[in-house]
Short mmCIF file of C-alpha atoms in Angstrom, two decimals:
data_model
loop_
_atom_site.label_atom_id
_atom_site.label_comp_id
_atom_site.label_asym_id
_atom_site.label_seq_id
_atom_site.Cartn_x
_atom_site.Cartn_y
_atom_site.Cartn_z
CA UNK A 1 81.59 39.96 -34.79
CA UNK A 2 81.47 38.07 -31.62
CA UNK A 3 77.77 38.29 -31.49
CA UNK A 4 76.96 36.76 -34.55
CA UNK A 5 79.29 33.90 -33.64
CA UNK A 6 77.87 33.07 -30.60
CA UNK A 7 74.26 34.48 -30.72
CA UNK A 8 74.75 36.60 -27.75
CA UNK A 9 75.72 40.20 -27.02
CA UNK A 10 79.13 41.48 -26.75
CA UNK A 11 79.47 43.96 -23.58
CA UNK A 12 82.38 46.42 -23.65
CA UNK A 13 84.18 45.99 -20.58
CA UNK A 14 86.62 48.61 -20.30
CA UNK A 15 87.28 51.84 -22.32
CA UNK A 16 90.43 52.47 -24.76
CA UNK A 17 92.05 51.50 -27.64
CA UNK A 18 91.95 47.60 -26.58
CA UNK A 19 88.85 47.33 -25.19
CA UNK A 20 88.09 43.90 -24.18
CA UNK A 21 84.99 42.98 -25.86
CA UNK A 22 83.27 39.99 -23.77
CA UNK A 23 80.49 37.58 -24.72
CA UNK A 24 79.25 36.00 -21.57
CA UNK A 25 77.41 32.53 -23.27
CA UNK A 26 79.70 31.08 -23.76
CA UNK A 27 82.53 33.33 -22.28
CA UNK A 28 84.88 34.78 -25.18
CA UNK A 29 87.28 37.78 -25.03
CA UNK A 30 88.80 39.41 -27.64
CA UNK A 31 91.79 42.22 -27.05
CA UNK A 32 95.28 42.77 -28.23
CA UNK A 33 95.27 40.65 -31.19
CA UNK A 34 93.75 37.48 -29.75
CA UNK A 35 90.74 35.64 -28.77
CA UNK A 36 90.30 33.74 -25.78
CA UNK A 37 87.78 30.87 -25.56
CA UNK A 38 86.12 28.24 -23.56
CA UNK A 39 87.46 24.79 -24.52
CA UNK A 40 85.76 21.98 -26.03
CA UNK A 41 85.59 18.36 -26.82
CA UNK A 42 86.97 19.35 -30.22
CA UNK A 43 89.69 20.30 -28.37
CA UNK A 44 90.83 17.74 -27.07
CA UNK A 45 93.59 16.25 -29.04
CA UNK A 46 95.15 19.72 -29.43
CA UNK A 47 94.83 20.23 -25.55
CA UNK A 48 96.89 16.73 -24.83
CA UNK A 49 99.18 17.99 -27.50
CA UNK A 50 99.91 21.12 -25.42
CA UNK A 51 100.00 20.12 -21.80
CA UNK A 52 101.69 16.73 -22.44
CA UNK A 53 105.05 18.54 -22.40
CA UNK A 54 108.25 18.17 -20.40
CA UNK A 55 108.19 21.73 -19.44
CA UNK A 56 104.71 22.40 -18.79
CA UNK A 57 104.90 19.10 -16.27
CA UNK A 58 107.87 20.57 -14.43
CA UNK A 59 106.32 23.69 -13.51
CA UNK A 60 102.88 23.10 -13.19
CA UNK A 61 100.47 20.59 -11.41
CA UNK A 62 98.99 19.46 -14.55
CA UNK A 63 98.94 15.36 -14.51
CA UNK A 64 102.23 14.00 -16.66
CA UNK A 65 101.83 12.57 -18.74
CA UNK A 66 98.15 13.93 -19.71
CA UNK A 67 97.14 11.60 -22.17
CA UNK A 68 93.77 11.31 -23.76
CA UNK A 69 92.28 10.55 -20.25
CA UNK A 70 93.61 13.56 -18.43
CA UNK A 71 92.62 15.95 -21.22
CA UNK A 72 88.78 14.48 -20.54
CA UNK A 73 89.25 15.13 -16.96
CA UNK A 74 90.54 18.31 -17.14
CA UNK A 75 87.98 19.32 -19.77
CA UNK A 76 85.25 17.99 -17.46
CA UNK A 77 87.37 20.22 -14.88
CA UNK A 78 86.99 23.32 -15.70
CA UNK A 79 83.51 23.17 -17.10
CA UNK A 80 82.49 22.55 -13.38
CA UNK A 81 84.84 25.68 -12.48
CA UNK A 82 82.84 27.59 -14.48
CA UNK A 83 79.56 26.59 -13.62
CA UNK A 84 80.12 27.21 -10.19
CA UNK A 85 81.98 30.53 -10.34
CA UNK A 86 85.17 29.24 -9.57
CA UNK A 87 87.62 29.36 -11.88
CA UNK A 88 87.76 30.74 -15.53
CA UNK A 89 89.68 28.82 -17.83
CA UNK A 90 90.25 30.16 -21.92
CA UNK A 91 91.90 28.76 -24.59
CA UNK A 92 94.51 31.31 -26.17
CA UNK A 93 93.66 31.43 -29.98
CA UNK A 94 94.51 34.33 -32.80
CA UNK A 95 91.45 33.33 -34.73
CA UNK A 96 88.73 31.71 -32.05
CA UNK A 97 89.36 28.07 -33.27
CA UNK A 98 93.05 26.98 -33.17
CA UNK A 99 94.17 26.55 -29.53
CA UNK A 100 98.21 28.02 -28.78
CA UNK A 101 97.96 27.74 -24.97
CA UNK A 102 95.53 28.23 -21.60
CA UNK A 103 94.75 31.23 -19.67
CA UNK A 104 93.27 30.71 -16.21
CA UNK A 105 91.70 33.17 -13.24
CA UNK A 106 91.09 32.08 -10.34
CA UNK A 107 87.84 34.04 -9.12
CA UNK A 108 88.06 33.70 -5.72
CA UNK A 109 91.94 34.27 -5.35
CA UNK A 110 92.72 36.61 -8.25
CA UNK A 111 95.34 33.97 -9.08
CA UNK A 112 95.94 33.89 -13.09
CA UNK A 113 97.45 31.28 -15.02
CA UNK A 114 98.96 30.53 -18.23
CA UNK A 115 100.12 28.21 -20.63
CA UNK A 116 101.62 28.66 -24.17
CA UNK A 117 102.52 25.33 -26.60
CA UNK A 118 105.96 25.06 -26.72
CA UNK A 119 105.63 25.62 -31.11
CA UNK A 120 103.83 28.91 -30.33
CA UNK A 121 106.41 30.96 -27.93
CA UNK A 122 107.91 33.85 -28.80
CA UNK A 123 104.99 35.46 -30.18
CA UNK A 124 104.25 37.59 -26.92
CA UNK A 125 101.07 35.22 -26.40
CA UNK A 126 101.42 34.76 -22.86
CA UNK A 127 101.67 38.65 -22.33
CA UNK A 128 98.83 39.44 -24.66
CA UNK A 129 96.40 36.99 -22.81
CA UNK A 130 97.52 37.55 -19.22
CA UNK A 131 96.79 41.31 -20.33
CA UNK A 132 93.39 40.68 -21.29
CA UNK A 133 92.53 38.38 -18.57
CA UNK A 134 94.28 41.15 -16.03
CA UNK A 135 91.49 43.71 -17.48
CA UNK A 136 88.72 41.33 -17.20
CA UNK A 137 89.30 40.38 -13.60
CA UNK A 138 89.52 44.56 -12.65
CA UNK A 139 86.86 45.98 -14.81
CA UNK A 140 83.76 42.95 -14.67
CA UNK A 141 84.69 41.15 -11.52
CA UNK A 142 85.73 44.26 -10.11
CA UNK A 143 88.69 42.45 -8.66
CA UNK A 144 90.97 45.15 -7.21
CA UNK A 145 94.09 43.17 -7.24
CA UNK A 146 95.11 40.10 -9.23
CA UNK A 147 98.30 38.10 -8.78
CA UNK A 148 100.78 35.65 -10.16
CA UNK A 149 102.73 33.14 -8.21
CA UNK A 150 105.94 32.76 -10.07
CA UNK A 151 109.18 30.51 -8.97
CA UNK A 152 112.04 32.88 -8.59
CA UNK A 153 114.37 30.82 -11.25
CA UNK A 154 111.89 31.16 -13.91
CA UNK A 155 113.09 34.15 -16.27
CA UNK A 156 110.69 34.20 -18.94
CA UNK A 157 107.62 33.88 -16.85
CA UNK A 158 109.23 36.54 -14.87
CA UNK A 159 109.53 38.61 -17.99
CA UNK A 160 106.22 37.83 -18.62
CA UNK A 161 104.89 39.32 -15.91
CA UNK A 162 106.92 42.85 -15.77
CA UNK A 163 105.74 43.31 -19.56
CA UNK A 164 101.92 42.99 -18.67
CA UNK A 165 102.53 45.27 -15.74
CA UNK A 166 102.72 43.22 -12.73
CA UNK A 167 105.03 44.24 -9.63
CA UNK A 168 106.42 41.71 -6.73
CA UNK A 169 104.77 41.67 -4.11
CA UNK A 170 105.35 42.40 -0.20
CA UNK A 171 103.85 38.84 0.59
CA UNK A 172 106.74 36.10 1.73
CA UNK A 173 107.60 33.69 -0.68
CA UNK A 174 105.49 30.48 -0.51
CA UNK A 175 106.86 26.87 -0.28
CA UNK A 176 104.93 23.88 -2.20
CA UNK A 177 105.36 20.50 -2.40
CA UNK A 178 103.75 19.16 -5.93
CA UNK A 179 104.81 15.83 -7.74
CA UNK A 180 107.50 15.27 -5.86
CA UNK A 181 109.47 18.46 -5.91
CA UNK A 182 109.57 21.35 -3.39
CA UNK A 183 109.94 24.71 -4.86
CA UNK A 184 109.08 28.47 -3.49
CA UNK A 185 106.63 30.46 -5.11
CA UNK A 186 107.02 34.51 -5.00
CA UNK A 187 104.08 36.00 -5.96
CA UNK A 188 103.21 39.19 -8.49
CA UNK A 189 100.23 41.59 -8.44
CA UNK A 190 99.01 43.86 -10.57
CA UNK A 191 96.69 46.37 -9.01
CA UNK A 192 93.52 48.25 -9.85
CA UNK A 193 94.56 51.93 -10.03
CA UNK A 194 92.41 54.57 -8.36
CA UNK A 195 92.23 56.59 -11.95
CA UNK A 196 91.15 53.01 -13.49
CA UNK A 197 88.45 53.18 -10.94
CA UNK A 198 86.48 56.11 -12.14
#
């Protein structure tokens, strides 16, 4: 499927029933009912839509409000990310072309991100794409452990992160300063098992 949409080869990266299937050019995984994507200039409207949002401001260090010109430079953003190995960021889709949210890894950290539109909760998106992006990290990047930092008020991200498998850590909780507001940060990991190892 993937392959003839994109004109390049789809690699199996990890064995079982949802198998995250990955094309590498451009990057596109597909797992648990959804497929993640690199963004585009076609996306840009939708992704200013979805980021300019009270919510989304509040607890992350997204630019508010991200008009027109902030969805350009954060475009511009992470296609540099990805060129240079940095970060990985994926629009969440059900059907490779309308855009619900963002996933993000962090390649040198392990640190994933996420962000779901505030008309497309409830539909276990955020836990379907941090699942696949979880699987992606351990079985191609053959990162061991990946992690979520998560304020301690925030309930449904917490939820979030018990229901993709993810455990608090030992690690002290982190204070940041972003925008004006200082908040603490505890931080989740989910681990690569020895069993998942071969």
């Amino acid at each position: 499927m993937f392959g003839v949409l994109f004109e390049a080869r789809p690699q199996r990266a990890a064995s079982g029933q949802n198998d995250v299937v990955m094309d590498t050019h451009p990057l596109q995984l597909a797992a648990h009912g959804l497929v993640l994507r690199e963004w585009s200039r076609d996306d840009l409207a939708v992704m200013q839509e979805l980021f300019d949002d009270s919510d989304v401001a509040y607890r992350t260090p997204l630019e508010s409000p991200f008009g027109q010109a902030a969805a350009l430079r954060y475009l511009h953003s992470a296609e540099r990310a990805r060129r240079d190995n940095n970060r990985i960021h994926l629009a969440i889709t059900t059907d490779g072309h309308q855009v619900l949210g963002e996933v993000q890894l962090n390649c040198a950290t392990g640190s994933i991100g996420y962000i779901v539109g505030a008309a497309h909760r409830g539909q276990r998106l955020a836990v379907r794409a941090l699942r696949i992006m979880t699987e992606f990290a351990h079985t191609t990047l053959a990162l061991p452990k990946v992690i979520l930092e998560v304020e301690p008020d925030n309930q449904p991200s917490i939820a979030v992160a018990r229901s993709a498998g993810f455990h608090p850590s030992s690690s002290a909780l982190e204070t940041v300063t972003d925008k004006g507001r200082t908040y603490d940060l505890l931080t989740w990991e989910h681990n690569l098992t020895t069993a998942a190892r071969g």
